[in-house]
Short mmCIF file of C-alpha atoms and ligand atoms in Angstrom, two decimals:
data_model
loop_
_atom_site.label_atom_id
_atom_site.label_comp_id
_atom_site.label_asym_id
_atom_site.label_seq_id
_atom_site.Cartn_x
_atom_site.Cartn_y
_atom_site.Cartn_z
CA MET A 78 -4.64 -18.50 -12.11
CA THR A 79 -5.97 -21.42 -13.62
CA ASP A 80 -3.95 -24.10 -10.84
CA ARG A 81 -5.16 -21.37 -8.19
CA LYS A 82 -8.27 -22.83 -6.22
CA ASN A 83 -8.00 -21.84 -2.40
CA ILE A 84 -9.86 -18.97 -2.24
CA TYR A 85 -10.13 -17.10 1.36
CA PHE A 86 -11.75 -14.14 1.69
CA PHE A 87 -10.50 -11.07 3.81
CA TYR A 88 -14.32 -8.71 5.27
CA LYS A 89 -15.12 -6.93 8.47
CA GLU A 90 -18.22 -8.66 9.24
CA SER A 91 -21.46 -7.31 8.31
CA THR A 92 -24.55 -8.04 7.76
CA SER A 93 -25.15 -6.19 4.24
CA ILE A 94 -21.99 -8.28 2.70
CA HIS A 95 -23.54 -11.94 3.83
CA LYS A 96 -26.32 -11.94 0.79
CA ASN A 97 -23.91 -11.35 -1.87
CA LEU A 98 -20.84 -12.93 -0.45
CA ASP A 99 -22.92 -16.16 -0.07
CA ASN A 100 -24.29 -15.84 -3.60
CA LEU A 101 -20.25 -15.12 -4.58
CA ILE A 102 -19.32 -18.39 -2.48
CA ASN A 103 -21.92 -20.55 -4.27
CA ARG A 104 -21.03 -18.99 -8.14
CA ILE A 105 -17.35 -19.90 -7.33
CA THR A 106 -17.47 -23.42 -6.18
CA GLU A 107 -19.63 -24.15 -9.12
CA ASN A 108 -16.71 -23.14 -10.91
CA GLY A 109 -14.07 -25.06 -9.22
CA PHE A 110 -13.13 -23.09 -6.42
CA ASN A 111 -12.51 -24.49 -2.86
CA VAL A 112 -13.58 -21.59 -0.57
CA VAL A 113 -11.31 -22.15 2.95
CA ASN A 114 -11.49 -20.37 6.28
CA ASP A 115 -7.96 -20.16 6.96
CA ALA A 116 -5.76 -17.52 5.29
CA GLN A 117 -2.85 -20.17 5.05
CA ASP A 118 -4.30 -22.55 2.93
CA ALA A 119 -5.17 -20.14 0.17
CA ASN A 120 -3.68 -19.64 -3.21
CA ILE A 121 -5.78 -16.35 -3.93
CA ILE A 122 -6.75 -14.15 -1.13
CA ALA A 123 -9.78 -11.90 -1.77
CA SER A 124 -10.45 -8.86 0.22
CA ILE A 125 -14.13 -7.09 0.29
CA GLY A 126 -14.58 -3.75 0.97
CA GLY A 127 -12.43 -0.30 -0.19
CA ASP A 128 -8.71 0.02 -0.32
CA GLY A 129 -8.44 0.90 3.14
CA ASP A 130 -9.29 -2.73 4.06
CA PHE A 131 -7.27 -4.19 0.94
CA LEU A 132 -4.71 -2.57 3.01
CA GLN A 133 -5.49 -4.33 5.93
CA CYS A 134 -5.59 -7.79 4.18
CA VAL A 135 -2.39 -7.84 2.98
CA ARG A 136 -1.05 -6.58 6.55
CA ARG A 137 -3.24 -9.32 8.15
CA THR A 138 -1.93 -11.91 5.89
CA ARG A 139 1.49 -11.24 5.85
CA PHE A 140 2.33 -9.70 2.11
CA ARG A 141 2.55 -13.34 1.00
CA ASP A 142 4.05 -13.18 -2.34
CA ASP A 143 3.09 -16.66 -2.92
CA CYS A 144 -0.68 -16.30 -3.78
CA LEU A 145 -2.58 -13.67 -5.57
CA TYR A 146 -4.57 -10.97 -3.91
CA ALA A 147 -8.05 -9.32 -5.16
CA GLY A 148 -9.91 -6.38 -4.30
CA ILE A 149 -13.81 -6.58 -4.40
CA SER A 150 -15.68 -3.73 -3.49
CA ASN A 151 -18.51 -3.34 -1.48
CA THR A 152 -19.80 -0.65 -2.78
CA ASN A 153 -20.79 0.57 -5.91
CA GLN A 154 -17.69 2.75 -6.35
CA LEU A 155 -14.47 0.44 -7.80
CA SER A 156 -11.17 1.86 -5.78
CA PHE A 157 -7.28 1.45 -6.89
CA TYR A 158 -6.48 -2.02 -5.71
CA CYS A 159 -10.28 -3.12 -6.02
CA ASP A 160 -11.20 -4.52 -9.67
CA PHE A 161 -14.66 -5.90 -8.80
CA TYR A 162 -17.88 -5.38 -7.70
CA LEU A 163 -19.29 -7.45 -4.82
CA ASP A 164 -23.04 -7.04 -5.88
CA ASN A 165 -21.46 -8.09 -9.37
CA VAL A 166 -21.00 -11.47 -9.33
CA GLU A 167 -21.85 -12.56 -12.74
CA LYS A 168 -19.16 -10.11 -14.15
CA MET A 169 -16.64 -11.20 -11.91
CA ILE A 170 -17.22 -15.41 -12.81
CA GLU A 171 -17.37 -14.06 -16.58
CA ALA A 172 -14.04 -13.01 -15.95
CA ILE A 173 -12.51 -16.02 -14.57
CA VAL A 174 -13.75 -18.13 -17.22
CA GLU A 175 -13.12 -15.74 -20.25
CA ASN A 176 -9.88 -15.55 -19.02
CA GLN A 177 -9.84 -11.55 -19.02
CA MET A 178 -8.03 -10.96 -15.73
CA LYS A 179 -4.34 -10.46 -15.54
CA VAL A 180 -1.94 -10.76 -12.89
CA ARG A 181 -0.22 -7.04 -12.03
CA ARG A 182 2.87 -6.48 -9.67
CA TYR A 183 3.23 -3.94 -6.68
CA PRO A 184 6.17 -3.02 -5.33
CA VAL A 185 6.84 -3.27 -1.63
CA ILE A 186 8.83 -1.21 1.05
CA GLU A 187 10.58 -2.46 3.73
CA VAL A 188 11.17 -0.21 7.23
CA THR A 189 13.39 -0.93 9.34
CA ILE A 190 13.71 0.89 12.69
CA ASN A 191 16.69 1.11 14.56
CA ASP A 192 18.35 -1.78 13.52
CA GLY A 193 15.83 -3.85 15.41
CA PRO A 194 12.43 -4.82 13.40
CA SER A 195 11.02 -4.17 9.96
CA TYR A 196 7.20 -3.83 8.70
CA GLU A 197 6.29 -3.81 5.38
CA CYS A 198 4.21 -1.31 3.23
CA ILE A 199 2.17 -1.14 -0.12
CA ASN A 200 1.25 2.26 0.43
CA GLU A 201 3.50 4.16 2.54
CA PHE A 202 5.50 4.98 5.13
CA SER A 203 4.80 8.26 6.92
CA ILE A 204 6.85 9.80 10.36
CA GLN A 205 5.30 13.21 11.27
CA SER A 206 6.74 14.97 14.59
CA ALA A 207 4.45 13.90 17.56
CA ILE A 208 5.26 17.85 19.55
CA VAL A 209 4.46 21.63 18.43
CA LYS A 210 7.90 22.36 17.57
CA THR A 211 9.49 21.30 14.35
CA PHE A 212 10.87 18.15 13.86
CA ILE A 213 14.68 17.71 12.83
CA LEU A 214 15.82 14.63 10.26
CA ASP A 215 19.10 14.11 8.67
CA VAL A 216 18.15 12.43 5.27
CA TYR A 217 20.92 10.05 3.58
CA ILE A 218 20.47 8.21 0.42
CA ASN A 219 22.76 5.31 0.15
CA ASN A 220 25.65 6.79 2.50
CA LEU A 221 25.18 10.43 1.12
CA HIS A 222 23.74 12.97 3.32
CA LEU A 223 21.07 14.37 0.93
CA GLU A 224 19.89 17.00 3.27
CA THR A 225 18.85 18.42 6.70
CA PHE A 226 15.27 18.59 7.17
CA ARG A 227 13.14 20.42 9.57
CA GLY A 228 9.50 20.67 9.37
CA ASP A 229 6.28 18.59 9.82
CA GLY A 230 7.60 15.19 8.58
CA LEU A 231 7.75 13.58 5.09
CA ILE A 232 6.29 10.33 3.10
CA ILE A 233 7.90 7.54 1.70
CA SER A 234 5.54 6.11 -0.85
CA THR A 235 5.21 3.07 -3.42
CA PRO A 236 4.14 3.40 -6.29
CA THR A 237 0.23 2.17 -5.83
CA GLY A 238 0.91 4.76 -2.81
CA SER A 239 1.30 7.20 -4.92
CA THR A 240 -2.43 8.39 -5.34
CA ALA A 241 -3.33 8.19 -1.76
CA TYR A 242 -1.43 11.02 0.69
CA ASN A 243 1.22 11.42 -1.19
CA LYS A 244 -0.95 12.62 -4.18
CA SER A 245 -2.50 14.93 -0.94
CA VAL A 246 0.92 16.53 -0.52
CA HIS A 247 0.94 17.13 -4.33
CA GLY A 248 3.74 13.96 -4.88
CA ALA A 249 3.35 12.71 -8.42
CA VAL A 250 1.30 10.11 -9.39
CA VAL A 251 3.57 6.98 -10.42
CA ASP A 252 3.09 4.23 -12.84
CA PRO A 253 3.22 1.20 -10.65
CA LYS A 254 5.53 -0.85 -13.47
CA LEU A 255 8.23 1.20 -12.28
CA THR A 256 9.88 -0.18 -9.05
CA CYS A 257 10.61 3.00 -6.70
CA MET A 258 9.72 4.60 -3.70
CA GLN A 259 8.75 8.54 -4.04
CA ILE A 260 9.43 10.85 -1.00
CA THR A 261 7.56 13.88 -0.32
CA GLU A 262 7.67 16.51 2.53
CA LEU A 263 5.55 17.71 4.80
CA GLY A 264 5.48 21.04 5.14
CA SER A 265 9.48 21.88 5.62
CA LEU A 266 10.97 25.01 6.82
CA ASN A 267 13.55 26.66 4.28
CA ASN A 268 15.45 29.72 4.62
CA ASN A 269 18.97 31.09 4.40
CA GLN A 270 19.71 28.32 7.92
CA TYR A 271 17.27 25.61 6.61
CA ARG A 272 17.29 23.80 3.18
CA THR A 273 15.41 21.19 2.34
CA LEU A 274 15.28 19.76 -2.13
CA GLY A 275 11.31 21.17 -1.78
CA SER A 276 9.91 18.86 -3.96
CA PRO A 277 9.60 15.51 -4.45
CA PHE A 278 12.04 13.03 -5.30
CA ILE A 279 11.88 9.52 -6.21
CA VAL A 280 14.42 6.88 -5.94
CA SER A 281 15.66 3.61 -8.00
CA GLU A 282 14.82 0.42 -6.37
CA ASP A 283 18.55 -0.08 -5.17
CA LYS A 284 18.70 2.93 -2.97
CA THR A 285 18.36 3.00 0.96
CA LEU A 286 17.23 5.43 2.57
CA THR A 287 17.68 6.11 5.79
CA LEU A 288 16.41 8.66 8.06
CA LYS A 289 18.34 9.59 11.26
CA VAL A 290 16.08 11.66 14.20
CA ALA A 291 18.24 14.63 16.07
CA LYS A 292 17.60 14.05 19.59
CA GLU A 293 16.19 16.86 21.40
CA GLY A 294 12.97 15.70 22.03
CA ASN A 295 11.83 14.63 18.53
CA GLU A 296 12.20 10.61 19.58
CA HIS A 297 8.45 9.75 20.02
CA PRO A 298 7.66 10.01 16.50
CA ILE A 299 4.19 9.74 14.66
CA MET A 300 4.35 6.63 12.10
CA ALA A 301 2.34 4.59 10.07
CA ILE A 302 2.89 2.17 8.26
CA ASP A 303 -0.29 1.98 5.22
CA ASN A 304 -3.23 2.64 7.71
CA GLU A 305 -1.55 1.37 10.73
CA ALA A 306 0.33 3.10 13.79
CA LEU A 307 3.76 2.05 14.68
CA SER A 308 4.23 1.75 18.06
CA VAL A 309 8.21 2.02 18.34
CA ARG A 310 9.34 4.20 20.97
CA GLN A 311 12.98 5.78 20.91
CA VAL A 312 13.68 6.27 16.83
CA GLU A 313 16.66 7.14 16.18
CA LYS A 314 17.46 5.53 12.92
CA ILE A 315 14.87 4.58 9.81
CA GLN A 316 15.79 2.41 6.93
CA ILE A 317 13.39 2.36 3.65
CA LYS A 318 14.28 0.41 0.79
CA LEU A 319 12.69 -1.63 -1.41
CA THR A 320 12.20 -5.19 -0.37
CA GLY A 321 12.48 -6.79 -4.01
CA LYS A 322 8.71 -8.64 -3.46
CA LYS A 323 6.15 -7.85 -5.12
CA ILE A 324 2.54 -8.37 -4.42
CA LYS A 325 0.65 -9.92 -7.14
CA THR A 326 -3.15 -8.86 -7.86
CA ILE A 327 -5.79 -9.85 -9.71
CA LYS A 328 -6.82 -6.47 -12.21
CA LEU A 329 -9.33 -6.92 -15.73
CA LYS A 330 -7.75 -6.47 -18.55
CA ASP A 331 -9.05 -3.35 -19.37
CA ASN A 332 -9.00 -1.95 -16.16
CA THR A 333 -5.60 -0.02 -16.09
CA PHE A 334 -3.97 1.99 -13.74
CA TRP A 335 -4.26 5.13 -15.61
CA HIS A 336 -7.68 4.39 -16.43
CA LYS A 337 -8.17 4.21 -12.56
CA VAL A 338 -6.40 7.65 -11.97
CA LYS A 339 -8.90 9.06 -14.91
CA ARG A 340 -12.04 7.30 -13.39
CA THR A 341 -10.81 8.82 -9.71
CA PHE A 342 -9.53 12.31 -10.41
CA LEU A 343 -10.46 13.53 -13.81
P1 LIG B 658 -8.82 6.97 5.05
O1 LIG B 658 -8.48 7.58 5.89
O2 LIG B 658 -10.22 6.18 5.31
O3 LIG B 658 -8.73 7.29 4.04
C1 LIG B 658 -8.43 7.73 3.08
C2 LIG B 658 -9.13 7.66 1.59
O4 LIG B 658 -7.48 7.21 0.87
C3 LIG B 658 -10.26 6.84 1.44
O5 LIG B 658 -10.95 7.32 0.46
C4 LIG B 658 -9.02 5.16 1.04
O6 LIG B 658 -9.73 4.67 -0.15
C5 LIG B 658 -7.99 5.96 -0.33
N1 LIG B 658 -6.83 5.30 -0.53
C6 LIG B 658 -5.77 4.74 0.09
N2 LIG B 658 -5.03 3.73 -0.48
C7 LIG B 658 -5.33 4.27 -1.57
C8 LIG B 658 -4.64 4.42 -2.89
N3 LIG B 658 -3.41 3.63 -3.24
N4 LIG B 658 -4.74 4.93 -4.38
C9 LIG B 658 -5.97 5.83 -3.92
N5 LIG B 658 -6.54 6.18 -2.93
C10 LIG B 658 -6.14 4.71 -1.65
O7 LIG B 658 -7.91 5.17 5.83
P2 LIG B 658 -7.88 4.00 4.95
O8 LIG B 658 -9.02 3.76 3.96
O9 LIG B 658 -7.38 3.36 6.03
O10 LIG B 658 -6.71 4.48 3.61
C11 LIG B 658 -5.10 4.31 4.27
C12 LIG B 658 -4.10 5.37 3.57
O11 LIG B 658 -4.68 6.61 3.74
C13 LIG B 658 -3.45 5.89 3.84
O12 LIG B 658 -2.19 4.66 3.34
C14 LIG B 658 -2.64 7.05 3.73
O13 LIG B 658 -2.13 7.18 1.87
C15 LIG B 658 -4.13 7.53 3.44
N6 LIG B 658 -4.00 8.70 4.12
C16 LIG B 658 -4.53 10.19 3.43
C17 LIG B 658 -3.72 11.32 3.85
C18 LIG B 658 -4.36 12.67 3.06
O14 LIG B 658 -4.70 12.49 2.22
N7 LIG B 658 -4.01 13.64 4.27
C19 LIG B 658 -3.91 11.79 5.08
C20 LIG B 658 -3.32 10.31 6.35
C21 LIG B 658 -3.88 8.58 5.94
P3 LIG B 658 -11.34 3.46 0.59
O15 LIG B 658 -12.42 4.33 0.56
O16 LIG B 658 -11.54 2.93 -0.95
O17 LIG B 658 -10.74 3.26 2.07
MN1 LIG B 659 -11.15 3.85 3.86
#
């Protein structure tokens, strides 16, 4: 942390941010940091906003693993990726000066479509039928054909994404210190003809998940990487794996993932 001094702020323009941001910039500059105007020149990238903004910040700055990310909430609600409040700049400065921070490394998944372009995600990749009828996917773990899924779709989430979309479909909440990915179903059809595992499952970091989309008018599913739609047409094969890369984020020492889970859900 101490040798990283070039900070870039990522935020959506709004008048409500500016007063507090100017104050933050003044205080952070007084404490020896330089605010840079180009993310390329930064070794700390701070997102101002909520979790959705943090996802966009990491995406827009290309999932850099050579810098630290920090989430700063611009409301009075702390979220999963944000450990700081924009309207409590002094607490942030105190945390820097008194070294109350830790770096947490979050797993990233990589999605490759039709052996072609690859995309990274820190929350999840989701795939859903774009037609009224059910959608058929052959699901492989490495070379093992696990199941033929028939239903609305699948979500493949990282541990940090486990508290987002994954949780809404009753996936497990996963400690981000575990490098793994979780697969959850959206409306699977289960009867004597079609059978899926039916429960969420978690695979280790050495596994590749392959989804083969059955033809029959299903080649244009709705796909999302975190909060962005993927506009790829004619999808036949999707490979999903952990990249080995980690996104480093700055967090407060006394604010663990499980504190956030309790604060948010219980
Ligand atoms: P959104 O629709 O505005 O956000 C959905 C909610 O999820 C927001 O409250 C957001 O927090 C929160 N969130 C995002 N990442 C989270 C995480 N890792 N853990 C816990 N909560 C999280 O869209 P968005 O803000 O751009 O967020 C995109 C995410 O929404 C997607 O990656 C997906 O996980 C999730 N999503 C959920 C559903 C569902 O539950 N049915 C459907 C579609 C997408 P903030 O308010 O702080 O942004
Ligand atoms: Mn949001």
